[in-house]
Amino acid sequence: MDLSIVIAKIIIQALKKYGITQTIEIKYPNDLIFENKKWGGILIETVNHQPRSCSAVIGIGLNVNFSSEKTDKIDQPWTSLSEITQSKHDRNLMCACLLNALCEAL
């Protein structure tokens, strides 16, 4: 299984623990989608060190409390967690929840 899909599944499970009940989907290879709108993305860069060793840098970008007032230059359908849930979210708590889930799973 592709590492970006594994990371996306970990994020979705962490969101459920955080209390997000809405269905977030994965659009291969690296997008997180809600109702056909991009909610977030995952970028991964890997480096091979030896024939059996590598490292990965994982970048995760999520629209958490992004306001529709700032969207004049976005050229694709998008959404934010605050729009999905109709409430603001503490980004630090969400980050801690995601980091804990990633550390446990990886």
PDB file of N, CA and C in Angstrom:
ATOM      1  N   MET A   1       0.842  -1.173   0.000  1.00  0.00           N
ATOM      2  CA  MET A   1       0.000   0.000   0.000  1.00  0.00           C
ATOM      3  C   MET A   1       0.893   1.244   0.000  1.00  0.00           C
ATOM      4  N   ASP A   2       0.500   2.229  -0.743  1.00  0.00           N
ATOM      5  CA  ASP A   2       1.223   3.489  -0.869  1.00  0.00           C
ATOM      6  C   ASP A   2       1.272   4.207   0.488  1.00  0.00           C
ATOM      7  N   LEU A   3       2.435   4.760   0.847  1.00  0.00           N
ATOM      8  CA  LEU A   3       2.598   5.423   2.143  1.00  0.00           C
ATOM      9  C   LEU A   3       1.619   6.583   2.314  1.00  0.00           C
ATOM     10  N   SER A   4       1.333   7.326   1.245  1.00  0.00           N
ATOM     11  CA  SER A   4       0.400   8.451   1.377  1.00  0.00           C
ATOM     12  C   SER A   4      -1.004   7.969   1.742  1.00  0.00           C
ATOM     13  N   ILE A   5      -1.404   6.802   1.242  1.00  0.00           N
ATOM     14  CA  ILE A   5      -2.712   6.243   1.592  1.00  0.00           C
ATOM     15  C   ILE A   5      -2.718   5.804   3.058  1.00  0.00           C
ATOM     16  N   VAL A   6      -1.624   5.207   3.502  1.00  0.00           N
ATOM     17  CA  VAL A   6      -1.511   4.802   4.910  1.00  0.00           C
ATOM     18  C   VAL A   6      -1.632   6.026   5.812  1.00  0.00           C
ATOM     19  N   ILE A   7      -0.919   7.092   5.475  1.00  0.00           N
ATOM     20  CA  ILE A   7      -0.968   8.323   6.273  1.00  0.00           C
ATOM     21  C   ILE A   7      -2.382   8.899   6.262  1.00  0.00           C
ATOM     22  N   ALA A   8      -3.024   8.916   5.100  1.00  0.00           N
ATOM     23  CA  ALA A   8      -4.393   9.433   5.004  1.00  0.00           C
ATOM     24  C   ALA A   8      -5.341   8.642   5.900  1.00  0.00           C
ATOM     25  N   LYS A   9      -5.205   7.324   5.911  1.00  0.00           N
ATOM     26  CA  LYS A   9      -6.064   6.495   6.766  1.00  0.00           C
ATOM     27  C   LYS A   9      -5.808   6.770   8.245  1.00  0.00           C
ATOM     28  N   ILE A  10      -4.555   6.994   8.600  1.00  0.00           N
ATOM     29  CA  ILE A  10      -4.222   7.335   9.991  1.00  0.00           C
ATOM     30  C   ILE A  10      -4.869   8.670  10.366  1.00  0.00           C
ATOM     31  N   ILE A  11      -4.798   9.648   9.464  1.00  0.00           N
ATOM     32  CA  ILE A  11      -5.403  10.959   9.715  1.00  0.00           C
ATOM     33  C   ILE A  11      -6.907  10.818   9.917  1.00  0.00           C
ATOM     34  N   ILE A  12      -7.559  10.060   9.060  1.00  0.00           N
ATOM     35  CA  ILE A  12      -9.010   9.882   9.160  1.00  0.00           C
ATOM     36  C   ILE A  12      -9.388   9.213  10.479  1.00  0.00           C
ATOM     37  N   GLN A  13      -8.621   8.202  10.889  1.00  0.00           N
ATOM     38  CA  GLN A  13      -8.895   7.544  12.175  1.00  0.00           C
ATOM     39  C   GLN A  13      -8.669   8.510  13.345  1.00  0.00           C
ATOM     40  N   ALA A  14      -7.625   9.325  13.251  1.00  0.00           N
ATOM     41  CA  ALA A  14      -7.356  10.303  14.312  1.00  0.00           C
ATOM     42  C   ALA A  14      -8.486  11.319  14.402  1.00  0.00           C
ATOM     43  N   LEU A  15      -9.021  11.728  13.267  1.00  0.00           N
ATOM     44  CA  LEU A  15     -10.130  12.681  13.273  1.00  0.00           C
ATOM     45  C   LEU A  15     -11.358  12.093  13.958  1.00  0.00           C
ATOM     46  N   LYS A  16     -11.572  10.808  13.776  1.00  0.00           N
ATOM     47  CA  LYS A  16     -12.700  10.157  14.457  1.00  0.00           C
ATOM     48  C   LYS A  16     -12.494  10.203  15.968  1.00  0.00           C
ATOM     49  N   LYS A  17     -11.255   9.962  16.419  1.00  0.00           N
ATOM     50  CA  LYS A  17     -10.960  10.050  17.855  1.00  0.00           C
ATOM     51  C   LYS A  17     -11.122  11.481  18.354  1.00  0.00           C
ATOM     52  N   TYR A  18     -10.825  12.447  17.492  1.00  0.00           N
ATOM     53  CA  TYR A  18     -10.955  13.863  17.820  1.00  0.00           C
ATOM     54  C   TYR A  18     -12.431  14.273  17.886  1.00  0.00           C
ATOM     55  N   GLY A  19     -13.304  13.454  17.289  1.00  0.00           N
ATOM     56  CA  GLY A  19     -14.735  13.734  17.345  1.00  0.00           C
ATOM     57  C   GLY A  19     -15.369  14.119  16.024  1.00  0.00           C
ATOM     58  N   ILE A  20     -14.614  14.036  14.944  1.00  0.00           N
ATOM     59  CA  ILE A  20     -15.157  14.370  13.625  1.00  0.00           C
ATOM     60  C   ILE A  20     -15.904  13.146  13.097  1.00  0.00           C
ATOM     61  N   THR A  21     -17.198  13.292  12.885  1.00  0.00           N
ATOM     62  CA  THR A  21     -18.013  12.157  12.456  1.00  0.00           C
ATOM     63  C   THR A  21     -18.311  12.173  10.959  1.00  0.00           C
ATOM     64  N   GLN A  22     -18.063  13.288  10.295  1.00  0.00           N
ATOM     65  CA  GLN A  22     -18.331  13.378   8.869  1.00  0.00           C
ATOM     66  C   GLN A  22     -17.369  12.481   8.092  1.00  0.00           C
ATOM     67  N   THR A  23     -17.789  12.038   6.925  1.00  0.00           N
ATOM     68  CA  THR A  23     -16.988  11.129   6.114  1.00  0.00           C
ATOM     69  C   THR A  23     -15.966  11.903   5.287  1.00  0.00           C
ATOM     70  N   ILE A  24     -14.701  11.671   5.566  1.00  0.00           N
ATOM     71  CA  ILE A  24     -13.600  12.229   4.785  1.00  0.00           C
ATOM     72  C   ILE A  24     -13.112  11.114   3.869  1.00  0.00           C
ATOM     73  N   GLU A  25     -12.933  11.423   2.592  1.00  0.00           N
ATOM     74  CA  GLU A  25     -12.498  10.430   1.620  1.00  0.00           C
ATOM     75  C   GLU A  25     -11.070  10.709   1.180  1.00  0.00           C
ATOM     76  N   ILE A  26     -10.449   9.695   0.621  1.00  0.00           N
ATOM     77  CA  ILE A  26      -9.091   9.801   0.094  1.00  0.00           C
ATOM     78  C   ILE A  26      -9.176   9.833  -1.424  1.00  0.00           C
ATOM     79  N   LYS A  27      -8.559  10.842  -2.022  1.00  0.00           N
ATOM     80  CA  LYS A  27      -8.440  10.901  -3.479  1.00  0.00           C
ATOM     81  C   LYS A  27      -6.976  10.628  -3.802  1.00  0.00           C
ATOM     82  N   TYR A  28      -6.724   9.481  -4.426  1.00  0.00           N
ATOM     83  CA  TYR A  28      -5.354   9.069  -4.723  1.00  0.00           C
ATOM     84  C   TYR A  28      -4.686  10.110  -5.609  1.00  0.00           C
ATOM     85  N   PRO A  29      -3.435  10.466  -5.378  1.00  0.00           N
ATOM     86  CA  PRO A  29      -2.546   9.835  -4.418  1.00  0.00           C
ATOM     87  C   PRO A  29      -2.442  10.538  -3.075  1.00  0.00           C
ATOM     88  N   ASN A  30      -2.917  11.814  -2.970  1.00  0.00           N
ATOM     89  CA  ASN A  30      -2.548  12.517  -1.738  1.00  0.00           C
ATOM     90  C   ASN A  30      -3.556  13.543  -1.229  1.00  0.00           C
ATOM     91  N   ASP A  31      -4.788  13.486  -1.672  1.00  0.00           N
ATOM     92  CA  ASP A  31      -5.764  14.487  -1.239  1.00  0.00           C
ATOM     93  C   ASP A  31      -6.769  13.906  -0.254  1.00  0.00           C
ATOM     94  N   LEU A  32      -7.210  14.750   0.668  1.00  0.00           N
ATOM     95  CA  LEU A  32      -8.305  14.430   1.582  1.00  0.00           C
ATOM     96  C   LEU A  32      -9.503  15.254   1.129  1.00  0.00           C
ATOM     97  N   ILE A  33     -10.627  14.584   0.899  1.00  0.00           N
ATOM     98  CA  ILE A  33     -11.775  15.193   0.238  1.00  0.00           C
ATOM     99  C   ILE A  33     -13.016  15.064   1.118  1.00  0.00           C
ATOM    100  N   PHE A  34     -13.841  16.113   1.118  1.00  0.00           N
ATOM    101  CA  PHE A  34     -15.158  16.062   1.741  1.00  0.00           C
ATOM    102  C   PHE A  34     -16.159  16.613   0.738  1.00  0.00           C
ATOM    103  N   GLU A  35     -17.132  15.797   0.352  1.00  0.00           N
ATOM    104  CA  GLU A  35     -18.168  16.187  -0.612  1.00  0.00           C
ATOM    105  C   GLU A  35     -17.562  16.822  -1.865  1.00  0.00           C
ATOM    106  N   ASN A  36     -16.587  16.145  -2.452  1.00  0.00           N
ATOM    107  CA  ASN A  36     -15.909  16.565  -3.689  1.00  0.00           C
ATOM    108  C   ASN A  36     -15.152  17.881  -3.562  1.00  0.00           C
ATOM    109  N   LYS A  37     -14.814  18.275  -2.355  1.00  0.00           N
ATOM    110  CA  LYS A  37     -14.023  19.481  -2.121  1.00  0.00           C
ATOM    111  C   LYS A  37     -12.760  19.091  -1.375  1.00  0.00           C
ATOM    112  N   LYS A  38     -11.638  19.676  -1.794  1.00  0.00           N
ATOM    113  CA  LYS A  38     -10.365  19.359  -1.145  1.00  0.00           C
ATOM    114  C   LYS A  38     -10.333  19.968   0.251  1.00  0.00           C
ATOM    115  N   TRP A  39     -10.004  19.117   1.219  1.00  0.00           N
ATOM    116  CA  TRP A  39      -9.902  19.554   2.602  1.00  0.00           C
ATOM    117  C   TRP A  39      -8.451  19.571   3.073  1.00  0.00           C
ATOM    118  N   GLY A  40      -7.620  18.737   2.470  1.00  0.00           N
ATOM    119  CA  GLY A  40      -6.226  18.670   2.883  1.00  0.00           C
ATOM    120  C   GLY A  40      -5.411  17.851   1.916  1.00  0.00           C
ATOM    121  N   GLY A  41      -4.118  17.792   2.180  1.00  0.00           N
ATOM    122  CA  GLY A  41      -3.234  17.028   1.314  1.00  0.00           C
ATOM    123  C   GLY A  41      -2.015  16.523   2.065  1.00  0.00           C
ATOM    124  N   ILE A  42      -1.379  15.538   1.444  1.00  0.00           N
ATOM    125  CA  ILE A  42      -0.210  14.889   2.035  1.00  0.00           C
ATOM    126  C   ILE A  42       0.892  14.869   0.986  1.00  0.00           C
ATOM    127  N   LEU A  43       2.079  15.309   1.376  1.00  0.00           N
ATOM    128  CA  LEU A  43       3.247  15.225   0.498  1.00  0.00           C
ATOM    129  C   LEU A  43       4.319  14.421   1.214  1.00  0.00           C
ATOM    130  N   ILE A  44       4.920  13.499   0.485  1.00  0.00           N
ATOM    131  CA  ILE A  44       5.944  12.639   1.079  1.00  0.00           C
ATOM    132  C   ILE A  44       7.165  12.621   0.179  1.00  0.00           C
ATOM    133  N   GLU A  45       8.319  12.817   0.796  1.00  0.00           N
ATOM    134  CA  GLU A  45       9.594  12.707   0.084  1.00  0.00           C
ATOM    135  C   GLU A  45      10.403  11.617   0.773  1.00  0.00           C
ATOM    136  N   THR A  46      10.862  10.665  -0.014  1.00  0.00           N
ATOM    137  CA  THR A  46      11.660   9.576   0.558  1.00  0.00           C
ATOM    138  C   THR A  46      13.092   9.656   0.054  1.00  0.00           C
ATOM    139  N   VAL A  47      14.000   9.173   0.882  1.00  0.00           N
ATOM    140  CA  VAL A  47      15.421   9.121   0.538  1.00  0.00           C
ATOM    141  C   VAL A  47      15.919   7.718   0.859  1.00  0.00           C
ATOM    142  N   ASN A  48      16.515   7.067  -0.128  1.00  0.00           N
ATOM    143  CA  ASN A  48      17.109   5.748   0.093  1.00  0.00           C
ATOM    144  C   ASN A  48      18.529   5.921   0.610  1.00  0.00           C
ATOM    145  N   HIS A  49      18.840   5.223   1.704  1.00  0.00           N
ATOM    146  CA  HIS A  49      20.172   5.292   2.293  1.00  0.00           C
ATOM    147  C   HIS A  49      21.012   4.076   1.928  1.00  0.00           C
ATOM    148  N   GLN A  50      20.407   2.937   1.903  1.00  0.00           N
ATOM    149  CA  GLN A  50      21.061   1.677   1.574  1.00  0.00           C
ATOM    150  C   GLN A  50      20.027   0.834   0.833  1.00  0.00           C
ATOM    151  N   PRO A  51      20.421  -0.313   0.381  1.00  0.00           N
ATOM    152  CA  PRO A  51      19.432  -1.154  -0.308  1.00  0.00           C
ATOM    153  C   PRO A  51      18.202  -1.487   0.537  1.00  0.00           C
ATOM    154  N   ARG A  52      18.333  -1.513   1.855  1.00  0.00           N
ATOM    155  CA  ARG A  52      17.200  -1.884   2.708  1.00  0.00           C
ATOM    156  C   ARG A  52      16.823  -0.806   3.715  1.00  0.00           C
ATOM    157  N   SER A  53      17.225   0.414   3.483  1.00  0.00           N
ATOM    158  CA  SER A  53      16.967   1.473   4.447  1.00  0.00           C
ATOM    159  C   SER A  53      16.560   2.750   3.722  1.00  0.00           C
ATOM    160  N   CYS A  54      15.558   3.430   4.263  1.00  0.00           N
ATOM    161  CA  CYS A  54      15.177   4.724   3.709  1.00  0.00           C
ATOM    162  C   CYS A  54      14.546   5.568   4.812  1.00  0.00           C
ATOM    163  N   SER A  55      14.412   6.845   4.539  1.00  0.00           N
ATOM    164  CA  SER A  55      13.719   7.738   5.462  1.00  0.00           C
ATOM    165  C   SER A  55      12.671   8.501   4.665  1.00  0.00           C
ATOM    166  N   ALA A  56      11.685   9.023   5.372  1.00  0.00           N
ATOM    167  CA  ALA A  56      10.613   9.758   4.718  1.00  0.00           C
ATOM    168  C   ALA A  56      10.327  11.041   5.484  1.00  0.00           C
ATOM    169  N   VAL A  57      10.129  12.104   4.741  1.00  0.00           N
ATOM    170  CA  VAL A  57       9.657  13.361   5.300  1.00  0.00           C
ATOM    171  C   VAL A  57       8.200  13.473   4.874  1.00  0.00           C
ATOM    172  N   ILE A  58       7.315  13.596   5.857  1.00  0.00           N
ATOM    173  CA  ILE A  58       5.882  13.610   5.588  1.00  0.00           C
ATOM    174  C   ILE A  58       5.342  14.998   5.904  1.00  0.00           C
ATOM    175  N   GLY A  59       4.736  15.627   4.915  1.00  0.00           N
ATOM    176  CA  GLY A  59       4.099  16.922   5.102  1.00  0.00           C
ATOM    177  C   GLY A  59       2.592  16.774   5.004  1.00  0.00           C
ATOM    178  N   ILE A  60       1.893  17.349   5.962  1.00  0.00           N
ATOM    179  CA  ILE A  60       0.438  17.270   5.988  1.00  0.00           C
ATOM    180  C   ILE A  60      -0.106  18.691   6.052  1.00  0.00           C
ATOM    181  N   GLY A  61      -0.970  19.020   5.119  1.00  0.00           N
ATOM    182  CA  GLY A  61      -1.617  20.326   5.113  1.00  0.00           C
ATOM    183  C   GLY A  61      -3.116  20.158   5.227  1.00  0.00           C
ATOM    184  N   LEU A  62      -3.716  20.796   6.220  1.00  0.00           N
ATOM    185  CA  LEU A  62      -5.154  20.682   6.442  1.00  0.00           C
ATOM    186  C   LEU A  62      -5.768  22.069   6.581  1.00  0.00           C
ATOM    187  N   ASN A  63      -6.877  22.296   5.912  1.00  0.00           N
ATOM    188  CA  ASN A  63      -7.637  23.528   6.101  1.00  0.00           C
ATOM    189  C   ASN A  63      -8.479  23.341   7.354  1.00  0.00           C
ATOM    190  N   VAL A  64      -8.082  23.977   8.430  1.00  0.00           N
ATOM    191  CA  VAL A  64      -8.774  23.776   9.702  1.00  0.00           C
ATOM    192  C   VAL A  64      -9.831  24.856   9.900  1.00  0.00           C
ATOM    193  N   ASN A  65      -9.415  26.094  10.080  1.00  0.00           N
ATOM    194  CA  ASN A  65     -10.353  27.193  10.312  1.00  0.00           C
ATOM    195  C   ASN A  65     -10.291  28.213   9.186  1.00  0.00           C
ATOM    196  N   PHE A  66     -10.027  27.755   7.990  1.00  0.00           N
ATOM    197  CA  PHE A  66      -9.864  28.634   6.838  1.00  0.00           C
ATOM    198  C   PHE A  66     -11.198  29.272   6.486  1.00  0.00           C
ATOM    199  N   SER A  67     -11.194  30.568   6.286  1.00  0.00           N
ATOM    200  CA  SER A  67     -12.418  31.317   6.021  1.00  0.00           C
ATOM    201  C   SER A  67     -12.665  31.477   4.525  1.00  0.00           C
ATOM    202  N   SER A  68     -13.915  31.460   4.132  1.00  0.00           N
ATOM    203  CA  SER A  68     -14.256  31.635   2.720  1.00  0.00           C
ATOM    204  C   SER A  68     -13.975  33.054   2.234  1.00  0.00           C
ATOM    205  N   GLU A  69     -13.674  33.973   3.135  1.00  0.00           N
ATOM    206  CA  GLU A  69     -13.336  35.343   2.753  1.00  0.00           C
ATOM    207  C   GLU A  69     -11.986  35.425   2.047  1.00  0.00           C
ATOM    208  N   LYS A  70     -11.128  34.430   2.224  1.00  0.00           N
ATOM    209  CA  LYS A  70      -9.760  34.478   1.705  1.00  0.00           C
ATOM    210  C   LYS A  70      -9.572  33.578   0.489  1.00  0.00           C
ATOM    211  N   THR A  71     -10.598  33.378  -0.293  1.00  0.00           N
ATOM    212  CA  THR A  71     -10.536  32.347  -1.331  1.00  0.00           C
ATOM    213  C   THR A  71     -10.445  32.878  -2.749  1.00  0.00           C
ATOM    214  N   ASP A  72     -10.204  34.140  -2.942  1.00  0.00           N
ATOM    215  CA  ASP A  72     -10.241  34.698  -4.289  1.00  0.00           C
ATOM    216  C   ASP A  72      -9.212  34.089  -5.238  1.00  0.00           C
ATOM    217  N   LYS A  73      -8.141  33.495  -4.744  1.00  0.00           N
ATOM    218  CA  LYS A  73      -7.104  32.939  -5.622  1.00  0.00           C
ATOM    219  C   LYS A  73      -7.089  31.412  -5.648  1.00  0.00           C
ATOM    220  N   ILE A  74      -8.045  30.770  -5.024  1.00  0.00           N
ATOM    221  CA  ILE A  74      -8.108  29.309  -5.035  1.00  0.00           C
ATOM    222  C   ILE A  74      -8.904  28.882  -6.257  1.00  0.00           C
ATOM    223  N   ASP A  75      -8.288  28.047  -7.090  1.00  0.00           N
ATOM    224  CA  ASP A  75      -8.895  27.690  -8.374  1.00  0.00           C
ATOM    225  C   ASP A  75      -9.508  26.293  -8.403  1.00  0.00           C
ATOM    226  N   GLN A  76      -9.853  25.744  -7.243  1.00  0.00           N
ATOM    227  CA  GLN A  76     -10.475  24.422  -7.190  1.00  0.00           C
ATOM    228  C   GLN A  76     -11.457  24.387  -6.024  1.00  0.00           C
ATOM    229  N   PRO A  77     -12.422  23.468  -6.065  1.00  0.00           N
ATOM    230  CA  PRO A  77     -13.348  23.356  -4.937  1.00  0.00           C
ATOM    231  C   PRO A  77     -12.590  22.975  -3.665  1.00  0.00           C
ATOM    232  N   TRP A  78     -12.887  23.626  -2.565  1.00  0.00           N
ATOM    233  CA  TRP A  78     -12.180  23.382  -1.313  1.00  0.00           C
ATOM    234  C   TRP A  78     -13.166  23.513  -0.156  1.00  0.00           C
ATOM    235  N   THR A  79     -12.738  23.057   0.985  1.00  0.00           N
ATOM    236  CA  THR A  79     -13.494  23.244   2.212  1.00  0.00           C
ATOM    237  C   THR A  79     -12.525  23.267   3.383  1.00  0.00           C
ATOM    238  N   SER A  80     -13.040  23.557   4.553  1.00  0.00           N
ATOM    239  CA  SER A  80     -12.222  23.539   5.764  1.00  0.00           C
ATOM    240  C   SER A  80     -12.967  22.761   6.843  1.00  0.00           C
ATOM    241  N   LEU A  81     -12.250  22.340   7.849  1.00  0.00           N
ATOM    242  CA  LEU A  81     -12.867  21.583   8.929  1.00  0.00           C
ATOM    243  C   LEU A  81     -13.945  22.406   9.625  1.00  0.00           C
ATOM    244  N   SER A  82     -13.715  23.709   9.760  1.00  0.00           N
ATOM    245  CA  SER A  82     -14.725  24.552  10.407  1.00  0.00           C
ATOM    246  C   SER A  82     -16.004  24.624   9.573  1.00  0.00           C
ATOM    247  N   GLU A  83     -15.882  24.563   8.249  1.00  0.00           N
ATOM    248  CA  GLU A  83     -17.080  24.542   7.408  1.00  0.00           C
ATOM    249  C   GLU A  83     -17.762  23.178   7.462  1.00  0.00           C
ATOM    250  N   ILE A  84     -16.975  22.117   7.516  1.00  0.00           N
ATOM    251  CA  ILE A  84     -17.536  20.766   7.570  1.00  0.00           C
ATOM    252  C   ILE A  84     -18.335  20.572   8.856  1.00  0.00           C
ATOM    253  N   THR A  85     -17.784  21.024   9.973  1.00  0.00           N
ATOM    254  CA  THR A  85     -18.401  20.768  11.284  1.00  0.00           C
ATOM    255  C   THR A  85     -19.221  21.942  11.814  1.00  0.00           C
ATOM    256  N   GLN A  86     -19.147  23.077  11.136  1.00  0.00           N
ATOM    257  CA  GLN A  86     -19.843  24.294  11.572  1.00  0.00           C
ATOM    258  C   GLN A  86     -19.371  24.771  12.940  1.00  0.00           C
ATOM    259  N   SER A  87     -18.078  24.566  13.231  1.00  0.00           N
ATOM    260  CA  SER A  87     -17.505  25.077  14.478  1.00  0.00           C
ATOM    261  C   SER A  87     -16.001  25.267  14.312  1.00  0.00           C
ATOM    262  N   LYS A  88     -15.440  26.157  15.111  1.00  0.00           N
ATOM    263  CA  LYS A  88     -13.997  26.400  15.102  1.00  0.00           C
ATOM    264  C   LYS A  88     -13.288  25.285  15.854  1.00  0.00           C
ATOM    265  N   HIS A  89     -12.015  25.065  15.498  1.00  0.00           N
ATOM    266  CA  HIS A  89     -11.240  23.994  16.120  1.00  0.00           C
ATOM    267  C   HIS A  89      -9.905  24.529  16.621  1.00  0.00           C
ATOM    268  N   ASP A  90      -9.456  23.997  17.726  1.00  0.00           N
ATOM    269  CA  ASP A  90      -8.152  24.336  18.285  1.00  0.00           C
ATOM    270  C   ASP A  90      -7.090  23.588  17.485  1.00  0.00           C
ATOM    271  N   ARG A  91      -6.308  24.325  16.718  1.00  0.00           N
ATOM    272  CA  ARG A  91      -5.304  23.689  15.853  1.00  0.00           C
ATOM    273  C   ARG A  91      -4.246  22.951  16.653  1.00  0.00           C
ATOM    274  N   ASN A  92      -3.903  23.448  17.833  1.00  0.00           N
ATOM    275  CA  ASN A  92      -2.901  22.761  18.653  1.00  0.00           C
ATOM    276  C   ASN A  92      -3.406  21.404  19.138  1.00  0.00           C
ATOM    277  N   LEU A  93      -4.662  21.351  19.569  1.00  0.00           N
ATOM    278  CA  LEU A  93      -5.237  20.067  19.994  1.00  0.00           C
ATOM    279  C   LEU A  93      -5.325  19.093  18.826  1.00  0.00           C
ATOM    280  N   MET A  94      -5.726  19.612  17.669  1.00  0.00           N
ATOM    281  CA  MET A  94      -5.820  18.752  16.492  1.00  0.00           C
ATOM    282  C   MET A  94      -4.440  18.242  16.098  1.00  0.00           C
ATOM    283  N   CYS A  95      -3.449  19.100  16.134  1.00  0.00           N
ATOM    284  CA  CYS A  95      -2.077  18.699  15.798  1.00  0.00           C
ATOM    285  C   CYS A  95      -1.593  17.617  16.760  1.00  0.00           C
ATOM    286  N   ALA A  96      -1.852  17.797  18.041  1.00  0.00           N
ATOM    287  CA  ALA A  96      -1.443  16.793  19.033  1.00  0.00           C
ATOM    288  C   ALA A  96      -2.131  15.461  18.770  1.00  0.00           C
ATOM    289  N   CYS A  97      -3.402  15.506  18.443  1.00  0.00           N
ATOM    290  CA  CYS A  97      -4.154  14.285  18.146  1.00  0.00           C
ATOM    291  C   CYS A  97      -3.562  13.574  16.928  1.00  0.00           C
ATOM    292  N   LEU A  98      -3.258  14.332  15.878  1.00  0.00           N
ATOM    293  CA  LEU A  98      -2.681  13.738  14.667  1.00  0.00           C
ATOM    294  C   LEU A  98      -1.282  13.185  14.922  1.00  0.00           C
ATOM    295  N   LEU A  99      -0.457  13.943  15.639  1.00  0.00           N
ATOM    296  CA  LEU A  99       0.899  13.471  15.932  1.00  0.00           C
ATOM    297  C   LEU A  99       0.884  12.202  16.778  1.00  0.00           C
ATOM    298  N   ASN A 100       0.009  12.154  17.772  1.00  0.00           N
ATOM    299  CA  ASN A 100      -0.104  10.941  18.587  1.00  0.00           C
ATOM    300  C   ASN A 100      -0.499   9.746  17.731  1.00  0.00           C
ATOM    301  N   ALA A 101      -1.465   9.939  16.853  1.00  0.00           N
ATOM    302  CA  ALA A 101      -1.919   8.843  15.994  1.00  0.00           C
ATOM    303  C   ALA A 101      -0.811   8.387  15.049  1.00  0.00           C
ATOM    304  N   LEU A 102      -0.078   9.330  14.482  1.00  0.00           N
ATOM    305  CA  LEU A 102       1.019   8.978  13.571  1.00  0.00           C
ATOM    306  C   LEU A 102       2.131   8.242  14.309  1.00  0.00           C
ATOM    307  N   CYS A 103       2.486   8.722  15.507  1.00  0.00           N
ATOM    308  CA  CYS A 103       3.541   8.054  16.283  1.00  0.00           C
ATOM    309  C   CYS A 103       3.134   6.639  16.677  1.00  0.00           C
ATOM    310  N   GLU A 104       1.894   6.450  17.068  1.00  0.00           N
ATOM    311  CA  GLU A 104       1.418   5.115  17.430  1.00  0.00           C
ATOM    312  C   GLU A 104       1.427   4.172  16.229  1.00  0.00           C
ATOM    313  N   ALA A 105       1.009   4.671  15.082  1.00  0.00           N
ATOM    314  CA  ALA A 105       0.857   3.813  13.902  1.00  0.00           C
ATOM    315  C   ALA A 105       2.174   3.528  13.192  1.00  0.00           C
ATOM    316  N   LEU A 106       3.074   4.478  13.222  1.00  0.00           N
ATOM    317  CA  LEU A 106       4.332   4.302  12.494  1.00  0.00           C
ATOM    318  C   LEU A 106       5.397   3.803  13.438  1.00  0.00           C
TER     319      LEU A 106
END
